[in-house]
Amino acid sequence: MNDYKYFTQEGSRFHLKTKMSTAVLRVFACLAIGVALYCIIPPEKKIGLWAALLFVFFALVNLLKTTKRLVIDTQSKTITHKNNIISGEAIYRFEDFVQFYVLTGKYLFITLDSTAFFIFDQDGKEKRVPIIVGLFSSKTAQNAINEISDIMNIEEK
């Protein structure tokens, strides 16, 4: 039995770990920035209220990201994905898996973020399923892909 950094194992099912502490920290940071902008900018200028509401929105988005579910079931050879509490659950089969994809965003030669995706072929349509997001490096995305490859036994194909 392997010990994975990004997944927890329950029998033949592997659950993606959520970093609740990081999300809560980002929520508090967004709320603090929103309150600071509201207090610093004079009330007669409406931009302070709008900026505060924008950062409250960012805080809510961060809370939604904590409800992401990704379960890899090696026995039934399925991947269950639910992006957040609002979106619906989707089930993908190992047979439909095509490849992994890492999307990297750079600005002035600095990697800002990278997102790892599953690519599935369902009835001739390409489906991209996000796995994990890494900041300032593509190493996080690549390590998650390496773990998933090990879990799914992709080397055997």
Tab-separated table of C-alpha atoms in Angstrom:
chain	number	residue	atom	x	y	z
A	1	MET	CA	0.000	0.000	0.000
A	2	ASN	CA	1.430	3.348	-1.073
A	3	ASP	CA	1.243	6.550	0.919
A	4	TYR	CA	0.096	9.325	-1.408
A	5	LYS	CA	0.487	13.060	-0.895
A	6	TYR	CA	-2.626	14.134	-2.802
A	7	PHE	CA	-4.951	11.156	-2.225
A	8	THR	CA	-6.278	9.137	0.689
A	9	GLN	CA	-7.114	5.483	0.190
A	10	GLU	CA	-10.249	3.715	1.419
A	11	GLY	CA	-10.113	0.176	0.085
A	12	SER	CA	-10.099	0.416	-3.706
A	13	ARG	CA	-11.187	4.082	-3.681
A	14	PHE	CA	-8.793	7.028	-3.699
A	15	HIS	CA	-10.128	10.432	-2.602
A	16	LEU	CA	-8.434	13.707	-3.529
A	17	LYS	CA	-7.360	15.544	-0.374
A	18	THR	CA	-8.678	19.060	0.082
A	19	LYS	CA	-6.521	21.637	1.760
A	20	MET	CA	-9.084	23.188	4.065
A	21	SER	CA	-6.509	25.219	6.012
A	22	THR	CA	-5.256	26.911	2.831
A	23	ALA	CA	-8.792	27.668	1.694
A	24	VAL	CA	-9.763	29.133	5.070
A	25	LEU	CA	-6.629	31.279	5.021
A	26	ARG	CA	-7.533	32.571	1.544
A	27	VAL	CA	-11.111	33.247	2.665
A	28	PHE	CA	-9.952	35.290	5.650
A	29	ALA	CA	-7.417	37.146	3.475
A	30	CYS	CA	-10.108	38.039	0.933
A	31	LEU	CA	-12.511	39.164	3.650
A	32	ALA	CA	-9.783	41.244	5.348
A	33	ILE	CA	-8.897	42.946	2.059
A	34	GLY	CA	-12.591	43.609	1.405
A	35	VAL	CA	-13.099	45.153	4.846
A	36	ALA	CA	-9.908	47.217	4.500
A	37	LEU	CA	-10.966	48.564	1.108
A	38	TYR	CA	-14.417	49.413	2.429
A	39	CYS	CA	-12.945	51.250	5.436
A	40	ILE	CA	-10.118	53.036	3.596
A	41	ILE	CA	-12.082	54.361	0.626
A	42	PRO	CA	-14.488	57.202	1.565
A	43	PRO	CA	-18.191	56.254	1.582
A	44	GLU	CA	-19.115	58.900	-0.996
A	45	LYS	CA	-17.033	56.973	-3.531
A	46	LYS	CA	-18.970	53.838	-4.387
A	47	ILE	CA	-15.853	52.032	-5.618
A	48	GLY	CA	-14.995	51.015	-2.028
A	49	LEU	CA	-18.274	49.133	-1.696
A	50	TRP	CA	-17.840	47.486	-5.084
A	51	ALA	CA	-14.268	46.466	-4.302
A	52	ALA	CA	-15.351	45.032	-0.957
A	53	LEU	CA	-18.137	43.052	-2.632
A	54	LEU	CA	-15.677	41.746	-5.206
A	55	PHE	CA	-13.412	40.364	-2.480
A	56	VAL	CA	-16.398	38.858	-0.645
A	57	PHE	CA	-17.206	37.113	-3.938
A	58	PHE	CA	-13.613	35.817	-4.102
A	59	ALA	CA	-13.997	34.500	-0.552
A	60	LEU	CA	-17.167	32.623	-1.527
A	61	VAL	CA	-15.447	31.124	-4.581
A	62	ASN	CA	-12.631	29.882	-2.318
A	63	LEU	CA	-15.202	28.266	-0.039
A	64	LEU	CA	-16.796	26.562	-3.038
A	65	LYS	CA	-13.444	25.086	-4.081
A	66	THR	CA	-13.259	23.221	-0.747
A	67	THR	CA	-16.282	21.145	-1.790
A	68	LYS	CA	-14.512	19.605	-4.817
A	69	ARG	CA	-14.676	15.791	-4.936
A	70	LEU	CA	-12.515	13.534	-7.053
A	71	VAL	CA	-12.691	9.801	-6.395
A	72	ILE	CA	-10.745	7.180	-8.332
A	73	ASP	CA	-12.221	3.707	-7.893
A	74	THR	CA	-9.749	1.105	-9.110
A	75	GLN	CA	-12.151	-1.801	-8.632
A	76	SER	CA	-14.958	-0.451	-10.819
A	77	LYS	CA	-12.410	1.471	-12.963
A	78	THR	CA	-14.255	4.770	-12.704
A	79	ILE	CA	-13.427	8.347	-11.801
A	80	THR	CA	-16.119	10.359	-10.046
A	81	HIS	CA	-15.767	14.129	-10.290
A	82	LYS	CA	-17.772	16.919	-8.694
A	83	ASN	CA	-16.203	20.351	-9.125
A	84	ASN	CA	-18.135	21.971	-6.248
A	85	ILE	CA	-21.330	21.678	-4.224
A	86	ILE	CA	-23.335	23.498	-6.905
A	87	SER	CA	-22.251	21.445	-9.931
A	88	GLY	CA	-23.428	17.956	-10.721
A	89	GLU	CA	-21.463	14.744	-10.320
A	90	ALA	CA	-19.928	13.127	-13.406
A	91	ILE	CA	-18.582	9.592	-13.741
A	92	TYR	CA	-15.858	8.707	-16.241
A	93	ARG	CA	-14.528	5.262	-17.128
A	94	PHE	CA	-10.844	4.352	-17.338
A	95	GLU	CA	-11.446	3.109	-20.917
A	96	ASP	CA	-12.424	6.653	-21.988
A	97	PHE	CA	-9.181	8.120	-20.634
A	98	VAL	CA	-6.949	9.576	-23.367
A	99	GLN	CA	-4.189	11.541	-21.639
A	100	PHE	CA	-3.243	14.045	-18.979
A	101	TYR	CA	-2.863	17.720	-19.770
A	102	VAL	CA	-1.118	20.461	-17.799
A	103	LEU	CA	-2.125	24.041	-18.549
A	104	THR	CA	0.464	26.542	-17.357
A	105	GLY	CA	-0.067	30.279	-17.086
A	106	LYS	CA	3.070	32.400	-17.347
A	107	TYR	CA	3.749	36.098	-17.227
A	108	LEU	CA	7.219	37.469	-18.016
A	109	PHE	CA	8.788	34.003	-17.720
A	110	ILE	CA	7.277	33.481	-14.261
A	111	THR	CA	4.906	30.572	-13.822
A	112	LEU	CA	1.826	31.923	-12.071
A	113	ASP	CA	-0.258	28.766	-11.956
A	114	SER	CA	-0.643	25.353	-13.499
A	115	THR	CA	-3.680	23.110	-13.680
A	116	ALA	CA	-3.631	19.363	-14.277
A	117	PHE	CA	-6.499	17.847	-16.265
A	118	PHE	CA	-7.749	14.409	-17.254
A	119	ILE	CA	-8.689	14.237	-20.943
A	120	PHE	CA	-11.516	11.805	-21.695
A	121	ASP	CA	-13.095	10.869	-25.027
A	122	GLN	CA	-16.811	10.404	-24.477
A	123	ASP	CA	-18.794	9.641	-27.614
A	124	GLY	CA	-16.291	11.533	-29.770
A	125	LYS	CA	-16.288	14.624	-27.544
A	126	GLU	CA	-13.263	15.700	-25.549
A	127	LYS	CA	-13.953	16.225	-21.838
A	128	ARG	CA	-11.433	18.006	-19.621
A	129	VAL	CA	-11.685	17.235	-15.943
A	130	PRO	CA	-9.587	19.419	-13.626
A	131	ILE	CA	-7.522	17.567	-11.060
A	132	ILE	CA	-5.424	20.044	-9.108
A	133	VAL	CA	-4.073	23.591	-9.330
A	134	GLY	CA	-0.518	24.538	-8.389
A	135	LEU	CA	0.760	28.054	-7.828
A	136	PHE	CA	4.123	29.381	-9.071
A	137	SER	CA	5.229	25.969	-10.323
A	138	SER	CA	4.043	23.073	-12.455
A	139	LYS	CA	5.648	20.624	-10.016
A	140	THR	CA	2.425	20.203	-7.985
A	141	ALA	CA	0.417	19.328	-11.088
A	142	GLN	CA	3.087	16.919	-12.313
A	143	ASN	CA	3.360	15.174	-8.926
A	144	ALA	CA	-0.428	14.738	-8.798
A	145	ILE	CA	-0.380	13.259	-12.309
A	146	ASN	CA	2.394	10.854	-11.275
A	147	GLU	CA	0.296	9.669	-8.309
A	148	ILE	CA	-2.787	9.201	-10.483
A	149	SER	CA	-0.744	7.258	-13.043
A	150	ASP	CA	0.383	4.967	-10.252
A	151	ILE	CA	-3.165	4.588	-8.903
A	152	MET	CA	-4.661	3.875	-12.338
A	153	ASN	CA	-1.729	1.597	-13.368
A	154	ILE	CA	-1.334	3.510	-16.623
A	155	GLU	CA	2.164	2.110	-17.204
A	156	GLU	CA	0.601	-1.338	-17.737
A	157	LYS	CA	-1.448	-0.197	-20.746
